[in-house]
């Protein structure tokens, strides 16, 4: 079977040609929507496929697991920021007054940095792959600010976007914020080097009950993430679980 690539990046997409065509049609239908502007947001579910929706359901289940834990949410690898925005909405639903539940995202916002041999050659990615548009973090900040403004205590900012190479920014952030306890850490850099650096930096801030989410464990397209987890945490120390609605994403609770 020929591997199908995304339009903008040379990354592998596992969809069949038929699925790609249907997804393309979905996008056309979204762009030409007859739904009026003031009804568009409540009707966005029109355009959710089972695949997109399943990831949201996964994070809904994960968020419920952290509601009675005390600490921040960190996402390592943000890209367009859908997961951060979703987490912000979930905070608004489950714990709108929890000012300690900061949501912090780390990304270069310029694509991968630190790819190496250990990341294999199936993914075809290189430094700069998966970049976003210029100044995207400004656009995402506005979205996250609106998410907060639609919920109580919007005057207390509860999100942060940290731009730069995670090898430097994650240790620097935690040095500046020694008070941090991490309830939820989502690892989605895909590659070894920043994943290892983030794991090493965040490890002293984890506690019994912290939830770790991994996007590429046991994934032959991005082997580097598993190697980093093995080296820093040790697979034998983690009960790695999955949920029925998603294939790739997994999680573990620190015991
Ligand atoms: C798969 S995307 C993240 C997707 C996102 N978690 C989501 O749910 O949509 C991987 C991200 O990791 C970022 N990244 C890769 N290497 C990095 C590094 N050394 N420092 C910071 N970000 C990095 C890339 O810029 C990219 O946006």
Coordinates of C-alpha atoms and ligand atoms in Angstrom, one line a residue:
X1 CA 0.0 0.0 0.0
X2 CA 1.3 3.4 -0.9
X3 CA 1.8 5.7 2.1
X4 CA -0.1 8.9 1.8
X5 CA 1.5 12.2 2.9
X6 CA -0.1 15.3 4.3
X7 CA -0.3 18.3 2.0
X8 CA 2.1 20.6 3.9
X9 CA 4.5 18.2 5.5
X10 CA 6.1 15.0 4.5
X11 CA 4.6 13.0 7.4
X12 CA 2.9 9.7 7.1
X13 CA -0.8 9.6 7.3
X14 CA -2.4 6.2 7.6
X15 CA -5.7 7.1 6.0
X16 CA -6.7 5.3 2.8
X17 CA -7.1 7.2 -0.4
X18 CA -10.9 6.9 0.0
X19 CA -10.8 8.3 3.5
X20 CA -8.6 11.2 2.3
X21 CA -11.1 12.1 -0.4
X22 CA -14.0 12.0 2.1
X23 CA -12.0 14.1 4.6
X24 CA -11.3 16.6 1.8
X25 CA -15.0 16.8 1.0
X26 CA -15.7 17.4 4.7
X27 CA -13.3 20.4 4.6
X28 CA -15.0 21.8 1.5
X29 CA -18.4 21.4 3.2
X30 CA -17.1 23.2 6.3
X31 CA -15.6 26.1 4.2
X32 CA -18.8 26.5 2.3
X33 CA -21.1 26.1 5.3
X34 CA -24.6 27.5 5.0
X35 CA -24.9 27.6 8.8
X36 CA -25.1 31.3 9.8
X37 CA -22.1 32.8 11.8
X38 CA -24.1 33.0 15.1
X39 CA -25.0 29.3 14.9
X40 CA -21.6 28.0 13.7
X41 CA -19.9 27.3 17.0
X42 CA -22.7 25.3 18.6
X43 CA -23.0 23.3 15.4
X44 CA -19.3 22.4 14.9
X45 CA -20.0 18.8 15.8
X46 CA -21.5 18.6 12.2
X47 CA -17.9 18.3 10.9
X48 CA -16.5 15.9 13.5
X49 CA -15.5 12.5 12.2
X50 CA -15.3 9.5 14.6
X51 CA -11.5 9.8 14.5
X52 CA -11.5 13.5 15.5
X53 CA -14.2 13.0 18.1
X54 CA -12.5 10.0 19.6
X55 CA -9.5 12.1 20.6
X56 CA -11.8 14.6 22.4
X57 CA -13.6 11.8 24.2
X58 CA -10.2 10.4 25.3
X59 CA -9.2 13.8 26.8
X60 CA -12.6 14.1 28.5
X61 CA -11.9 10.8 30.3
X62 CA -8.4 11.8 31.1
X63 CA -9.6 15.2 32.5
X64 CA -12.0 13.5 34.8
X65 CA -9.1 11.5 36.3
X66 CA -7.3 14.7 37.4
X67 CA -10.2 16.7 38.8
X68 CA -9.4 15.6 42.4
X69 CA -5.6 16.0 42.1
X70 CA -3.8 19.3 42.8
X71 CA -1.5 20.6 40.1
X72 CA -1.1 22.0 36.6
X73 CA -1.6 20.6 33.2
X74 CA 1.4 20.6 30.8
X75 CA 1.3 19.7 27.1
X76 CA 4.7 19.0 25.5
X77 CA 4.0 19.7 21.8
X78 CA 1.1 22.0 21.0
X79 CA 1.1 22.6 17.3
X80 CA -2.3 24.2 16.4
X81 CA -3.4 23.9 20.1
X82 CA -6.6 22.0 19.8
X83 CA -5.8 19.9 22.8
X84 CA -5.0 23.0 24.9
X85 CA -8.2 24.6 23.9
X86 CA -10.2 21.5 24.7
X87 CA -8.5 21.2 28.1
X88 CA -9.4 24.8 28.8
X89 CA -13.0 24.0 28.0
X90 CA -12.9 20.9 30.2
X91 CA -11.6 23.0 33.1
X92 CA -14.5 25.4 32.5
X93 CA -16.9 22.5 32.8
X94 CA -15.4 20.6 35.7
X95 CA -13.6 23.1 37.9
X96 CA -14.2 26.7 36.7
X97 CA -12.9 28.2 40.0
X98 CA -9.7 26.2 40.2
X99 CA -7.2 28.9 39.7
X100 CA -4.3 26.5 40.4
X101 CA -5.2 24.4 37.3
X102 CA -2.9 26.3 35.0
X103 CA -2.6 24.9 31.5
X104 CA 0.9 25.3 30.0
X105 CA 1.9 24.5 26.5
X106 CA 5.5 24.1 25.2
X107 CA 6.3 24.3 21.5
X108 CA 8.8 25.9 19.2
X109 CA 5.8 27.0 17.1
X110 CA 8.4 26.5 14.3
X111 CA 8.2 22.7 14.0
X112 CA 10.4 19.9 15.2
X113 CA 13.7 20.7 16.7
X114 CA 16.3 18.0 17.6
X115 CA 15.4 15.1 15.3
X116 CA 18.0 12.4 15.1
X117 CA 18.9 8.9 14.1
X118 CA 17.1 7.5 17.0
X119 CA 13.8 8.8 15.5
X120 CA 14.2 6.3 12.7
X121 CA 13.5 7.0 9.0
X122 CA 9.8 6.0 8.6
X123 CA 8.3 9.3 9.5
X124 CA 10.3 11.3 7.0
X125 CA 10.3 14.3 9.4
X126 CA 13.2 16.6 9.9
X127 CA 13.8 19.8 11.9
X128 CA 11.1 22.3 10.8
X129 CA 8.5 19.7 9.9
X130 CA 5.1 20.3 11.4
X131 CA 5.7 24.0 11.7
X132 CA 2.7 26.3 12.1
X133 CA 2.0 29.7 10.5
X134 CA 4.0 32.8 11.5
X135 CA 3.1 34.3 14.9
X136 CA 0.6 31.4 15.5
X137 CA 1.2 31.6 19.2
X138 CA -0.5 35.0 19.2
X139 CA -3.6 33.6 17.5
X140 CA -3.7 30.7 19.9
X141 CA -3.3 33.0 22.9
X142 CA -6.4 34.9 21.8
X143 CA -8.3 31.6 21.5
X144 CA -7.2 30.5 25.0
X145 CA -8.0 33.9 26.4
X146 CA -11.5 33.7 25.0
X147 CA -12.0 30.2 26.5
X148 CA -11.0 31.7 29.9
X149 CA -13.3 34.8 29.4
X150 CA -16.3 32.5 28.7
X151 CA -15.8 31.0 32.2
X152 CA -15.6 32.4 35.8
X153 CA -12.5 34.3 37.1
X154 CA -11.3 35.3 33.7
X155 CA -9.2 38.1 35.3
X156 CA -6.8 35.4 36.6
X157 CA -4.8 34.2 33.6
X158 CA -4.5 30.4 33.8
X159 CA -2.7 29.5 30.7
X160 CA 0.8 30.0 29.3
X161 CA 2.4 29.3 25.9
X162 CA 6.2 28.8 26.2
X163 CA 7.9 29.2 22.9
X164 CA 11.3 27.7 22.1
X165 CA 13.3 24.5 22.1
X166 CA 11.9 22.4 25.0
X167 CA 15.3 21.1 25.8
X168 CA 15.9 24.6 27.3
X169 CA 12.4 25.9 27.9
X170 CA 11.0 23.1 30.1
X171 CA 13.8 23.1 32.6
X172 CA 13.9 26.9 32.6
X173 CA 10.1 27.1 33.3
X174 CA 10.3 24.7 36.2
X175 CA 13.3 26.5 37.6
X176 CA 11.3 29.7 37.6
X177 CA 8.3 27.9 39.1
X178 CA 9.6 25.5 41.8
X179 CA 6.1 25.4 43.3
X180 CA 4.8 23.4 40.4
X181 CA 3.1 20.1 40.9
X182 CA 2.0 18.4 37.7
X183 CA -1.4 16.7 37.6
X184 CA -1.3 15.9 33.9
X185 CA 1.6 15.8 31.5
X186 CA 0.9 15.2 27.8
X187 CA 3.9 14.1 25.8
X188 CA 3.4 14.8 22.1
X189 CA 6.8 16.1 20.7
X190 CA 6.9 12.8 18.8
X191 CA 10.7 12.7 18.9
X192 CA 13.4 11.6 21.3
X193 CA 15.5 14.6 22.3
X194 CA 12.9 17.1 23.6
X195 CA 10.7 14.2 25.0
X196 CA 13.7 13.0 27.1
X197 CA 14.5 16.6 28.3
X198 CA 10.8 17.2 29.2
X199 CA 10.6 13.9 31.1
X200 CA 13.8 14.6 33.1
X201 CA 12.7 18.1 34.0
X202 CA 9.1 17.2 34.9
X203 CA 9.9 14.0 36.9
X204 CA 10.6 15.7 40.2
X205 CA 7.3 17.6 39.9
X206 CA 5.1 14.4 39.6
X207 CA 3.3 12.8 42.5
X208 CA 1.2 9.7 43.2
X209 CA -1.9 10.2 41.0
X210 CA -0.2 12.3 38.3
X211 CA -1.5 11.3 34.9
X212 CA 0.9 10.9 32.0
X213 CA -0.4 10.8 28.4
X214 CA 1.8 9.6 25.6
X215 CA 0.9 10.0 21.9
X216 CA 3.5 7.7 20.3
X217 CA 4.3 4.9 22.7
X218 CA 4.9 1.6 20.9
X219 CA 4.7 3.5 17.6
X220 CA 7.1 2.4 14.9
X221 CA 6.7 5.6 13.0
X222 CA 8.0 7.7 15.9
X223 CA 10.2 5.3 18.0
X224 CA 12.0 8.1 19.9
X225 CA 9.2 8.8 22.3
X226 CA 9.3 5.2 23.7
X227 CA 13.1 5.2 24.0
X228 CA 12.9 8.4 26.0
X229 CA 10.3 7.0 28.4
X230 CA 12.3 3.8 28.8
X231 CA 15.4 5.7 29.7
X232 CA 13.9 8.3 32.1
X233 CA 11.0 6.5 33.7
X234 CA 11.5 2.8 32.9
X235 CA 8.6 0.9 31.3
X236 CA 8.6 -1.6 34.1
X237 CA 7.5 1.2 36.5
X238 CA 4.5 2.2 34.5
X239 CA 1.1 0.6 34.0
X240 CA 0.6 1.7 30.4
X241 CA -3.1 1.7 29.5
X242 CA -5.3 2.7 26.6
X243 CA -8.9 3.5 26.1
X244 CA -11.2 1.7 23.7
X245 CA -12.0 4.8 21.6
X246 CA -8.5 5.7 20.5
X247 CA -5.7 3.6 18.9
X248 CA -2.4 5.5 19.3
X249 CA -2.7 7.5 22.5
X250 CA -1.9 5.8 25.9
X251 CA -1.6 6.9 29.5
X252 CA -0.2 5.9 32.9
X253 CA -1.0 7.0 36.4
X254 CA 2.0 7.4 38.8
X255 CA 1.5 4.9 41.6
Ligands
LIG1 C1 2.4 16.2 16.8 S1 2.7 17.9 17.1 C2 1.7 18.2 18.6 C3 0.2 18.1 18.4 C4 -0.7 18.5 19.5 N1 -0.3 17.9 20.8 C5 -2.1 18.3 19.3 O1 -2.8 17.6 20.1 O2 -2.6 18.8 18.3 C6 4.3 17.9 17.7 C7 4.8 19.3 18.1 O3 6.1 19.2 18.8 C8 6.8 20.3 18.5 N2 8.2 20.1 18.8 C9 9.0 19.2 18.2 N3 10.3 19.3 18.7 C10 10.3 20.3 19.6 C11 11.2 20.9 20.5 N4 12.5 20.5 20.5 N5 10.9 21.9 21.3 C12 9.6 22.4 21.3 N6 8.6 21.8 20.5 C13 8.9 20.8 19.7 C14 6.5 20.7 17.1 O4 6.7 22.0 16.8 C15 5.0 20.2 16.9 O5 4.2 21.3 17.0

